[in-house]
Tab-separated table of C-alpha atoms in Angstrom:
chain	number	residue	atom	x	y	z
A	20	UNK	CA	0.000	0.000	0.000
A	21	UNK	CA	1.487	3.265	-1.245
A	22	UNK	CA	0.321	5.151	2.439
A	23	UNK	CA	2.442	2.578	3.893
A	24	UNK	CA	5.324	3.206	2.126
A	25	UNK	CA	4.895	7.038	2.622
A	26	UNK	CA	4.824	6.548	6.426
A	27	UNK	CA	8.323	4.726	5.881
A	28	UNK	CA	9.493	7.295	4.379
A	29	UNK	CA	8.367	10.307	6.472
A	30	UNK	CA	9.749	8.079	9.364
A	31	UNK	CA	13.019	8.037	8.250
A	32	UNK	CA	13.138	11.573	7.161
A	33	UNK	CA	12.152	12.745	10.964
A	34	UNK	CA	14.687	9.845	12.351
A	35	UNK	CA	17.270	11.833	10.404
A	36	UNK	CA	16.423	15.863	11.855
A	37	UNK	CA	16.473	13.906	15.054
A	38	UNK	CA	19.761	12.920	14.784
A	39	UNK	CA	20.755	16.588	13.670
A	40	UNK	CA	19.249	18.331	16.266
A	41	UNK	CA	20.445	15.653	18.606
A	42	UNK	CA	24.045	16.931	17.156
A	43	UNK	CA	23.774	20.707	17.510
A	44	UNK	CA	22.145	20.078	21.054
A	45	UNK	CA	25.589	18.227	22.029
A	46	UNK	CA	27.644	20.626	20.140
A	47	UNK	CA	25.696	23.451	22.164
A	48	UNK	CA	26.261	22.317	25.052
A	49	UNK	CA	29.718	21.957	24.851
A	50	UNK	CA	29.872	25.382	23.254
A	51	UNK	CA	27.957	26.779	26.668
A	52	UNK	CA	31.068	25.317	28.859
A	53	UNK	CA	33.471	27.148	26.976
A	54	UNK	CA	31.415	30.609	26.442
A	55	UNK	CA	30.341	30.058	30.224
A	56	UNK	CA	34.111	29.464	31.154
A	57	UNK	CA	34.608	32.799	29.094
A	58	UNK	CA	32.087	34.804	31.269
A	59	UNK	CA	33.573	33.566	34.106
A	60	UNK	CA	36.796	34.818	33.347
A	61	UNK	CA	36.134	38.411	33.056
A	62	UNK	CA	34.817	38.510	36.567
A	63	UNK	CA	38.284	38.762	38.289
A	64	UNK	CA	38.842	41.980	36.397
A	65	UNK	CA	35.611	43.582	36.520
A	66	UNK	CA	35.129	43.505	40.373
A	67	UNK	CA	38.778	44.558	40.785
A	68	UNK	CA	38.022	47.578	38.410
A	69	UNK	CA	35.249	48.404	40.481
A	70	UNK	CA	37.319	48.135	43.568
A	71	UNK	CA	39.612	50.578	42.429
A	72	UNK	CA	36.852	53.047	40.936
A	73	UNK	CA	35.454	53.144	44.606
A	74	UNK	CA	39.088	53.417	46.342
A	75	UNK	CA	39.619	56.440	43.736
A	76	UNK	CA	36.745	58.025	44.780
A	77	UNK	CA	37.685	58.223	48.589
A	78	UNK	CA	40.444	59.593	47.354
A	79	UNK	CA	39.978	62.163	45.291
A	80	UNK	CA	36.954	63.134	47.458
A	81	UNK	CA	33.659	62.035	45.819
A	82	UNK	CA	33.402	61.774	41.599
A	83	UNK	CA	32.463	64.403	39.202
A	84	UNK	CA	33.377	63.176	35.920
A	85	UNK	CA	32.132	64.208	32.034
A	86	UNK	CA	30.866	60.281	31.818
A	87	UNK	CA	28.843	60.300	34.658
A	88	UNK	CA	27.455	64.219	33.529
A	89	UNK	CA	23.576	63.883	31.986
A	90	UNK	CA	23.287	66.003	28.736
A	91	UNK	CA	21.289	68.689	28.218
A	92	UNK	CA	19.887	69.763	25.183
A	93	UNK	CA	20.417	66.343	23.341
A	94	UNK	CA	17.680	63.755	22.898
A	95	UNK	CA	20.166	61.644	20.634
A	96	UNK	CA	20.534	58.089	21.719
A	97	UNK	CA	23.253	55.329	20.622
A	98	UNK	CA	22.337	51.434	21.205
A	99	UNK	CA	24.268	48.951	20.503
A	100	UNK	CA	22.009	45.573	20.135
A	101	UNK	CA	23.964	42.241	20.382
A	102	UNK	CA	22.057	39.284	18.349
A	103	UNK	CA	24.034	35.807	16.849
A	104	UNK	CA	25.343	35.368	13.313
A	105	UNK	CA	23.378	31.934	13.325
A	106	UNK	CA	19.464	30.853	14.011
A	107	UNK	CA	18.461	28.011	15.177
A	108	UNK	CA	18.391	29.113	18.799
A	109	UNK	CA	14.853	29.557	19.954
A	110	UNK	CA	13.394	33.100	20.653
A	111	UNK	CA	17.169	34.571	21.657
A	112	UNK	CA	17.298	37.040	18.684
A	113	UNK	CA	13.594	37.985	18.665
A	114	UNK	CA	13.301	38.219	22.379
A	115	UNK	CA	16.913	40.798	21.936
A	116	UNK	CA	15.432	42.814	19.212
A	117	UNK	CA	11.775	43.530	20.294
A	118	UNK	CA	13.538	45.125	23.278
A	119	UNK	CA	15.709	47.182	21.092
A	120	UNK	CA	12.768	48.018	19.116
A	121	UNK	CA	10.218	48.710	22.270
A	122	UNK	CA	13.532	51.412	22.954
A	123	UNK	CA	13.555	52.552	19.455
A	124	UNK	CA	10.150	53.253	19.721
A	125	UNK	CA	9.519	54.976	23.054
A	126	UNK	CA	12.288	57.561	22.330
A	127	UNK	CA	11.096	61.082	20.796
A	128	UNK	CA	14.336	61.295	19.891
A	129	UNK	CA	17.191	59.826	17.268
A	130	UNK	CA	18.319	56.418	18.304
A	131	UNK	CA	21.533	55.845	16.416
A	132	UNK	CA	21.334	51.508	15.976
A	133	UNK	CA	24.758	49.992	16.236
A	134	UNK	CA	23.968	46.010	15.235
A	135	UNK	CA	25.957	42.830	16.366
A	136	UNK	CA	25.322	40.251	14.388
A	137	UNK	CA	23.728	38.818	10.815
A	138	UNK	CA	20.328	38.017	12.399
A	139	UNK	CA	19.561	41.470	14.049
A	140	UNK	CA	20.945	43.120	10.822
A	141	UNK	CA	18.338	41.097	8.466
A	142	UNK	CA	15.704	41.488	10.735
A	143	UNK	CA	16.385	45.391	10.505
A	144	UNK	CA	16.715	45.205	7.153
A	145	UNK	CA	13.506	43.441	6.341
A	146	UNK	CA	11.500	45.791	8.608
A	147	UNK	CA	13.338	48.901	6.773
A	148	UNK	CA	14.573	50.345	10.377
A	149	UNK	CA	17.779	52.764	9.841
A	150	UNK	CA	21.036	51.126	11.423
A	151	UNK	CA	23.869	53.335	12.301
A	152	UNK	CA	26.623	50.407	11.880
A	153	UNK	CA	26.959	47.215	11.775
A	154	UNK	CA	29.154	44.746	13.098
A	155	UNK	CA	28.920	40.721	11.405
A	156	UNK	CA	32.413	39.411	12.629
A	157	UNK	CA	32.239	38.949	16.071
A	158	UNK	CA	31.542	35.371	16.726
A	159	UNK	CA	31.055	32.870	19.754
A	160	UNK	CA	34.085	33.770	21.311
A	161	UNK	CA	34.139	37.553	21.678
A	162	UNK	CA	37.508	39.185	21.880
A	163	UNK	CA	38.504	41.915	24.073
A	164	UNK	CA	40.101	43.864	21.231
A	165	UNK	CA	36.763	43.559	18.907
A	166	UNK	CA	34.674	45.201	21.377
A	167	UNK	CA	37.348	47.739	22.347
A	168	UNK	CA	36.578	49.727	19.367
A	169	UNK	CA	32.768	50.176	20.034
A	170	UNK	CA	32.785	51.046	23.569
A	171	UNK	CA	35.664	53.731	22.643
A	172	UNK	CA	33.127	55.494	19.986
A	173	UNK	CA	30.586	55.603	22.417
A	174	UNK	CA	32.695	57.162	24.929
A	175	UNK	CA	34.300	60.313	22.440
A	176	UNK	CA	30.488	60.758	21.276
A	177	UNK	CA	29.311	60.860	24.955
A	178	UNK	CA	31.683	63.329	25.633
A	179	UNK	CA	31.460	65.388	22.232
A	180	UNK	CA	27.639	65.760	23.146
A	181	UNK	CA	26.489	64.281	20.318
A	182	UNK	CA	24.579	61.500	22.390
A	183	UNK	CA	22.864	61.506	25.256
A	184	UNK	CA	23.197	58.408	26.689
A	185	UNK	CA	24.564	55.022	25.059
A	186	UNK	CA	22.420	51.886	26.170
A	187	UNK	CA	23.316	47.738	24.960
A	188	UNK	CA	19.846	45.653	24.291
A	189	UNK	CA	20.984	42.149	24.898
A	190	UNK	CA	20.794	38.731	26.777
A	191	UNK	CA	21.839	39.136	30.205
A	192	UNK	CA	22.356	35.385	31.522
A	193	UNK	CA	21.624	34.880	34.961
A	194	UNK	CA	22.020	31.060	34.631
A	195	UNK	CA	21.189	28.227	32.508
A	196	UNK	CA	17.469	28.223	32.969
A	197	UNK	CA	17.083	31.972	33.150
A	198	UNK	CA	18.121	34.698	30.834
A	199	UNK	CA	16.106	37.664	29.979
A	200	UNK	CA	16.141	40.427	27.299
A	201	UNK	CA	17.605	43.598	28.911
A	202	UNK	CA	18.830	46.614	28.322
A	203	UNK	CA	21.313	48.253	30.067
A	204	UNK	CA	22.547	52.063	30.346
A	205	UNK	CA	26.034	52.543	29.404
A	206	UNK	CA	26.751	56.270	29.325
A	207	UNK	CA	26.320	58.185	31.615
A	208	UNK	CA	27.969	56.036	33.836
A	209	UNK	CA	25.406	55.186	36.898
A	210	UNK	CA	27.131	56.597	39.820
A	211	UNK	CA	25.169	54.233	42.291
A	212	UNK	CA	28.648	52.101	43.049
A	213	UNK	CA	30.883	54.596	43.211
A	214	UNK	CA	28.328	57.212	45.286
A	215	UNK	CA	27.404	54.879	48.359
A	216	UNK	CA	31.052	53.947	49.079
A	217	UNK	CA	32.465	56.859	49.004
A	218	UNK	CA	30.445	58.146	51.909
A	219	UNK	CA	30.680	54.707	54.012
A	220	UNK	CA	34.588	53.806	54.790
A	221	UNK	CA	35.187	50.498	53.443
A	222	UNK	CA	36.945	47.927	55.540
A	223	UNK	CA	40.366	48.494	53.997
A	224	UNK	CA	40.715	52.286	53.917
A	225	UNK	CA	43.936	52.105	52.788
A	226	UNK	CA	46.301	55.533	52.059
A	227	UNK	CA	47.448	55.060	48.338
A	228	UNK	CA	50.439	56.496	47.259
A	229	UNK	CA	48.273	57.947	43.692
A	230	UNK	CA	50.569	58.857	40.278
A	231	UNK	CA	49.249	60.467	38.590
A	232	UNK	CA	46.853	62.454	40.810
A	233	UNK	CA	43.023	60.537	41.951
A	234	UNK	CA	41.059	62.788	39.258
A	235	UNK	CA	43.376	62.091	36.032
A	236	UNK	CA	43.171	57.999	37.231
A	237	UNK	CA	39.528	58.606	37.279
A	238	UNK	CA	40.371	59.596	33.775
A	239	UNK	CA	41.641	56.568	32.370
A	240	UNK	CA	39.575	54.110	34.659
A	241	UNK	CA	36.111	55.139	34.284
A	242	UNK	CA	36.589	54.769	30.485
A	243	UNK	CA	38.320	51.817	31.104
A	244	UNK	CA	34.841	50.188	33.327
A	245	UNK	CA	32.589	51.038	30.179
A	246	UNK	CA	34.804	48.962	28.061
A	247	UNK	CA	34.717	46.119	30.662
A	248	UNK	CA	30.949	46.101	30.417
A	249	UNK	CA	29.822	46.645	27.510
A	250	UNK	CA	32.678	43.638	26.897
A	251	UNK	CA	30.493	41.388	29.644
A	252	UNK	CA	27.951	42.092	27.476
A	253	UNK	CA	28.993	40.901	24.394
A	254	UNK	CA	30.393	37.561	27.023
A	255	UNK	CA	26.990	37.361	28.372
A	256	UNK	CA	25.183	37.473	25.004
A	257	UNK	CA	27.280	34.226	24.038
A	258	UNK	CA	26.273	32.128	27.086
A	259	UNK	CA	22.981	32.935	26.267
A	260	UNK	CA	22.933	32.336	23.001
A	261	UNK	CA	24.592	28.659	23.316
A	262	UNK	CA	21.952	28.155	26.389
A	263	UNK	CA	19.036	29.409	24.044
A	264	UNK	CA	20.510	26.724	20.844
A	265	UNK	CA	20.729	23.958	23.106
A	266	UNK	CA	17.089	24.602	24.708
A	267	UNK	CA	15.852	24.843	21.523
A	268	UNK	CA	17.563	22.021	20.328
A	269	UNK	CA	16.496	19.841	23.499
A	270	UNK	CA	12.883	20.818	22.050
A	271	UNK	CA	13.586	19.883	18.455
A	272	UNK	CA	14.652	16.478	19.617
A	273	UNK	CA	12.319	15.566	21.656
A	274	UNK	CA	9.636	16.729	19.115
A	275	UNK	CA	11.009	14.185	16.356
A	276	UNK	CA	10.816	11.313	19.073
A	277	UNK	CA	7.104	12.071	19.379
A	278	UNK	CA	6.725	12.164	15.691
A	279	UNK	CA	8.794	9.152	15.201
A	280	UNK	CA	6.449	7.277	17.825
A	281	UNK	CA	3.182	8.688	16.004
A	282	UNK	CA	4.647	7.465	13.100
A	283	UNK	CA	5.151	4.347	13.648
A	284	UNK	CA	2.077	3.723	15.471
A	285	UNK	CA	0.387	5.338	11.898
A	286	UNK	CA	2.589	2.692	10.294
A	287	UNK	CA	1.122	-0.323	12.175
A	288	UNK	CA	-2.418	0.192	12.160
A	289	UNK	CA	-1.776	0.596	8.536
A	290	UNK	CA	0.255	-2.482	8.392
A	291	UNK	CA	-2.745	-4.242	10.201
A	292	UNK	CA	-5.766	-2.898	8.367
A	293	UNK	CA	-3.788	-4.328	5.129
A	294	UNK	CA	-3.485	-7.803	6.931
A	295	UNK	CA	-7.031	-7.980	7.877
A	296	UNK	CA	-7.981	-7.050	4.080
A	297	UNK	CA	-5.974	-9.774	2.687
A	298	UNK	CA	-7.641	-12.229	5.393
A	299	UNK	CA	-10.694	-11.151	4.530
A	300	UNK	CA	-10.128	-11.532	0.527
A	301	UNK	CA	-8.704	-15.017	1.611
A	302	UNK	CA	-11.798	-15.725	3.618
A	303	UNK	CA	-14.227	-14.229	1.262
A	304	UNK	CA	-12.908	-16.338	-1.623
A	305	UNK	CA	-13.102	-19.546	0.100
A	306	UNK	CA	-16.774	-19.127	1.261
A	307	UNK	CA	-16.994	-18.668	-2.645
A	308	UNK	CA	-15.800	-21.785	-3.760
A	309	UNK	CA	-17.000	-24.104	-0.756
B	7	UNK	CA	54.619	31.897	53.971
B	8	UNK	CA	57.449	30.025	52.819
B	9	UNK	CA	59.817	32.789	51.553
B	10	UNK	CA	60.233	35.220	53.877
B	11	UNK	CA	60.638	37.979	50.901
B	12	UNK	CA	57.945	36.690	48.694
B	13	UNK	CA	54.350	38.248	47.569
B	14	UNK	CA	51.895	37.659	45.731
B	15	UNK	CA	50.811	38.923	41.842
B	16	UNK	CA	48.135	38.248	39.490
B	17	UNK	CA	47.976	40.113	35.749
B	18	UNK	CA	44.374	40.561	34.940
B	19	UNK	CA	42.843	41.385	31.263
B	20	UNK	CA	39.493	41.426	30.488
B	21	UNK	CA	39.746	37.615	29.095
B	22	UNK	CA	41.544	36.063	31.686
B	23	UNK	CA	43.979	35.723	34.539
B	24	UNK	CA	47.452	35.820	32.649
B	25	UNK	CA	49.478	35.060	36.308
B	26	UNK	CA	48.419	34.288	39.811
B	27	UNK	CA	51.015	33.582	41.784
B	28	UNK	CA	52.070	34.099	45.315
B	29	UNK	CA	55.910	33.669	45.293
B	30	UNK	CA	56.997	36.830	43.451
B	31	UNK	CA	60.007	38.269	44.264
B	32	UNK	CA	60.146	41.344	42.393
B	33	UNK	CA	57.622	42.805	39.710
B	34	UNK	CA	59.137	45.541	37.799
B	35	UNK	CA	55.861	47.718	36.438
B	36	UNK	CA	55.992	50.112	33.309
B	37	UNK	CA	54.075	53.078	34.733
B	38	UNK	CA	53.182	55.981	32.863
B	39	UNK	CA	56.235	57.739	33.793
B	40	UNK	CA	58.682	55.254	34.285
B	41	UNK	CA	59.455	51.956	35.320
B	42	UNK	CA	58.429	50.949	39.207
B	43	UNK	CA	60.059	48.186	41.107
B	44	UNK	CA	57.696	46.576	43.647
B	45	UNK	CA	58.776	44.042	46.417
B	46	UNK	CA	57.486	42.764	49.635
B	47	UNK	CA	56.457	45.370	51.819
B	48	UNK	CA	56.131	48.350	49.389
B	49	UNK	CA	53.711	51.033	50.380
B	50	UNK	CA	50.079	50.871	48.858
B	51	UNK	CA	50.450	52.580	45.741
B	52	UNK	CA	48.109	52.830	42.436
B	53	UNK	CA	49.480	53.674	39.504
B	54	UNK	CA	48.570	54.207	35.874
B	55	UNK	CA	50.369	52.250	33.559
B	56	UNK	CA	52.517	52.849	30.065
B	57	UNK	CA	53.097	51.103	27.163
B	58	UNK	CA	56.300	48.912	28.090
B	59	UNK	CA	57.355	45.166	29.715
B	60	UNK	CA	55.795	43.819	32.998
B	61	UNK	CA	59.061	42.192	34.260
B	62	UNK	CA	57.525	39.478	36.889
B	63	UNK	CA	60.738	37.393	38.786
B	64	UNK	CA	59.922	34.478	40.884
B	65	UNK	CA	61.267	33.660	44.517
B	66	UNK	CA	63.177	30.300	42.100
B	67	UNK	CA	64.983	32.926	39.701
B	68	UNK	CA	62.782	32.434	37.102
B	69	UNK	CA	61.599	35.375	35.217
B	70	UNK	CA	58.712	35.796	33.360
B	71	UNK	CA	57.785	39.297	30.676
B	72	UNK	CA	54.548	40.670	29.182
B	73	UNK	CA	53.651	43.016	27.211
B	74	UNK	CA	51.555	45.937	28.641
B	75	UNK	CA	49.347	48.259	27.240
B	76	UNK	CA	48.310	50.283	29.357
B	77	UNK	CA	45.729	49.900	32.497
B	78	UNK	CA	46.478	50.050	36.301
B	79	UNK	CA	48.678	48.753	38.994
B	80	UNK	CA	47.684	48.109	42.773
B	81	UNK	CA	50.101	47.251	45.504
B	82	UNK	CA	48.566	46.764	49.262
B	83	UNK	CA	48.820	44.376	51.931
B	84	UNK	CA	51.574	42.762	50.053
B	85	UNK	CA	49.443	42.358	47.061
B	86	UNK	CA	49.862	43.515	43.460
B	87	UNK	CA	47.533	43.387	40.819
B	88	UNK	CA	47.913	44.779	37.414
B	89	UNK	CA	44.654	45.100	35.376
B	90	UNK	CA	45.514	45.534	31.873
B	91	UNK	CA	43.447	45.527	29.144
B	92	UNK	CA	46.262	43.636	27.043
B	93	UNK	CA	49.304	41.662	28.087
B	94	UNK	CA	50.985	39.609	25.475
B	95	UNK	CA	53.882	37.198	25.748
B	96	UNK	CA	56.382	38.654	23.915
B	97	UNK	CA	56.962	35.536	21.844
B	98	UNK	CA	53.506	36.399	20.126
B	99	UNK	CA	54.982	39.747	19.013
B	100	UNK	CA	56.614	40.209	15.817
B	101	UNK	CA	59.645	42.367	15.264
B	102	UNK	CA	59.236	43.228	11.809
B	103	UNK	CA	55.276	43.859	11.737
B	104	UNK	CA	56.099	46.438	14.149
B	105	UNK	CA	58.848	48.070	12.357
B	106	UNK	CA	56.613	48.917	9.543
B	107	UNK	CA	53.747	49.979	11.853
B	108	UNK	CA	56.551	52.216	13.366
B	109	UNK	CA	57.202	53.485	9.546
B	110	UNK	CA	53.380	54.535	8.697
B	111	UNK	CA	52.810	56.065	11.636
B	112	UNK	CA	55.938	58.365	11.244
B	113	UNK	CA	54.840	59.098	8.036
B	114	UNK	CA	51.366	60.327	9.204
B	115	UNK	CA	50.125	64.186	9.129
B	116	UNK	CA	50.112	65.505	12.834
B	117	UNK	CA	46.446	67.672	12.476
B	118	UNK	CA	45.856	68.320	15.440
B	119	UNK	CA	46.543	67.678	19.629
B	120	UNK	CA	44.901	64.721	19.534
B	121	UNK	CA	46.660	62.981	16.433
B	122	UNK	CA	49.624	63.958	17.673
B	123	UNK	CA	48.980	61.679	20.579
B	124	UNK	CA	47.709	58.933	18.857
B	125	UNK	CA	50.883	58.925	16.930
B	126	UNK	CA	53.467	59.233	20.243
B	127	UNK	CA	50.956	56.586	21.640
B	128	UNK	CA	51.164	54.580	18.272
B	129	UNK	CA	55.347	54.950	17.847
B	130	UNK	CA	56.291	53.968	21.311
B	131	UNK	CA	53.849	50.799	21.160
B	132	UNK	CA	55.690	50.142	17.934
B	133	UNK	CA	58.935	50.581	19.317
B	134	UNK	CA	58.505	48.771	22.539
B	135	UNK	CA	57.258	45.957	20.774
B	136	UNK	CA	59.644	45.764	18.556
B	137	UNK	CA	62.303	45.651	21.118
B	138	UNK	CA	60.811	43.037	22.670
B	139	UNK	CA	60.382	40.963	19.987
B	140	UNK	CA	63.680	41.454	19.422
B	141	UNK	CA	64.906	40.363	22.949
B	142	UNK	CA	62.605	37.296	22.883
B	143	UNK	CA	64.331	36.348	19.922
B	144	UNK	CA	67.431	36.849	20.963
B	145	UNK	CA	66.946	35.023	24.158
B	146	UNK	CA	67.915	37.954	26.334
B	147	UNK	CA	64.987	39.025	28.343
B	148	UNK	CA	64.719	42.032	30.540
């Protein structure tokens, strides 16, 4: 029977995604130990930064810096949205860009785009939204030096006044079961960190010898903390984007099995409705004859 | 501690921990004026760094060298840590790329205060590198 046949087919066909998705899912997963590894690793320097931001600021006596200044007059905004070069992960991109777009949106003003990554740049594309720049060659393993170059625009526009404030639409992983869609202020620098310490005396108050003076450190390290996040960022994006592949790969596999099982239970009942025709023929012609 | 003379140092980038270790003799630190010597029981200090080599010696002899670009050195309670947003092994620098960075730059128009800057910033990355490279290959270090 040519339904049976089909149902062979179809089986074999879904037996075969299975063992693709079954593939990427392992390939994600390994992928998420590395990237996650990655993350980890820029920890150390991050809350050591911070450290010193807050010993600076004891220092030199509270912080009043141009990248912590709100602009006035300027309702220019720069975002930098960080999406993945490849699909197959779930609702990672979408969930990325309708936050950038619910931003987009709710501003009066310009927002000047800045898009990481193939996906977010044909989905802007499609919809006909303006991008400022775009960025395709930053892959699963993010490098300092790639991402260097981006925060350090963002920083001599903050200061020229062209902008007034520089946010990062991406997936902020909190761990593997939970990562949500954020977006998170860049420029001016939130001064939440630096304000509350340098009021309370830390445990180590510790008399630095400074060179050069508190206020021109300030100068290279509070430029130096944007790069360091927006850089997390881009780290944080990967984990989640691994996470989201291999969820959505999980999902893909375990749809196939069900499939395959429908399938084949398809398959049988036709396999037995033929039998029981055939028996019936059999029987039907020997009534005939006796 | 085992060494009486020993502290401890970890190199930080962005990326990763280059060095963690805790039996550091001496750590000779390219700051942005000049080259700082730390050992045990130096006052707390925080510096900005240069461009130059971060000269780490162990309590066994052995020395170690990176490559700095810039960032910041801490030094308390017998602890130094450099965060630097780059620090290569000089054995992944090459001599003659840097040479003929060294040779577009100088040929660059200085426009204005800020080029100008970029370009000293630019020619003594070269030229540090290029020395280095050049010691690595050599075999003298330091």
């Amino acid at each position: 029977m040519a339904n049976r046949r089909d149902l062979v087919k179809r089986r074999k066909a879904v037996r075969n995604i299975r063992k693709i998705t079954r593939t990427m899912q392992m390939i994600a997963t390994a992928r998420f130990q590395a990237a996650l590894n990655r993350a980890v690793a820029t920890k150390p320097y991050s809350e050591k930064l911070a450290e010193l931001v807050k010993d600076l600021a004891r220092g030199a006596g509270g912080i009043d810096h141009p990248l912590m200044r709100t602009v006035e007059g300027v309702d220019r905004k720069a975002l930098v949205v960080l999406t993945s070069n490849r699909g197959f992960c779930g609702g990672f991109n979408a969930n990325v860009l309708r936050a950038a777009a619910g931003l987009i949106d709710g501003h009066e003003g310009d927002v000047d785009v800045h898009m990481v990554g193939k996906k977010g740049v044909n989905y802007f594309n499609y919809n006909k939204r303006e991008m400022a720049a775009e960025t395709t060659d930053i892959e699963e393993k993010p490098r300092f030096d790639q991402v260097e170059p981006i925060a350090n625009e963002l920083i001599d526009r903050f200061i020229q006044g062209e902008i007034a404030s520089a946010h990062v639409a991406f997936m902020r992983f909190h761990s593997a079961g939970r990562q949500t869609a954020e977006i998170l202020q860049l420029l001016p620098l939130t001064a939440t960190a630096a304000d509350s310490d340098a009021s309370t005396p830390a445990s180590t108050s510790v008399e630095y010898e400074f060179s050069p003076a508190p206020e021109a450190l300030l100068d290279d390290l509070l430029p130096a903390s944007v790069r360091t996040q927006l850089f997390q960022c881009f780290t944080d994006s990967a984990v989640s984007e691994q996470v989201a592949r291999m969820v959505a790969m999980k999902a893909a596999t375990d749809a196939a099995g069900d499939m395959i099982k429908t399938l084949t239970r398809q398959y049988n009942r036709a396999r037995q409705t033929s039998i029981t025709m055939e028996l019936l023929d059999i029987i039907g012609g020997a009534t005939a004859l006796a | 501690m085992a060494n009486p003379k020993a502290f401890s140092v970890s190199v930080v980038t962005p990326e990763e921990a280059v060095i963690e270790r805790d039996d550091a003799s001496m750590v000779i630190v390219p700051a942005h004026d000049g080259e700082i010597g730390v050992m045990r029981g130096h006052a707390p200090i925080l510096l900005r760094l240069g461009i130059g080599a971060l000269r780490v010696e162990l309590a066994d002899g052995k020395k170690q060298t990176y490559y700095v670009d810039g960032g910041f050195a801490q030094m308390v309670d017998n602890r130094l840590t450099v965060l630097t947003e780059q620090a290569k092994d000089p054995a992944e620098l090459d001599a003659a790329a840097a040479k003929e960075a060294w040779e577009q730059i100088r040929n660059e128009p200085i426009a204005d205060e800020r080029a100008a800057r970029r370009r000293h910033d630019a020619m003594q990355r070269a030229q540090v590198q290029r020395r280095m490279a050049r010691a690595q290959s050599s075999g003298s270090i330091g």
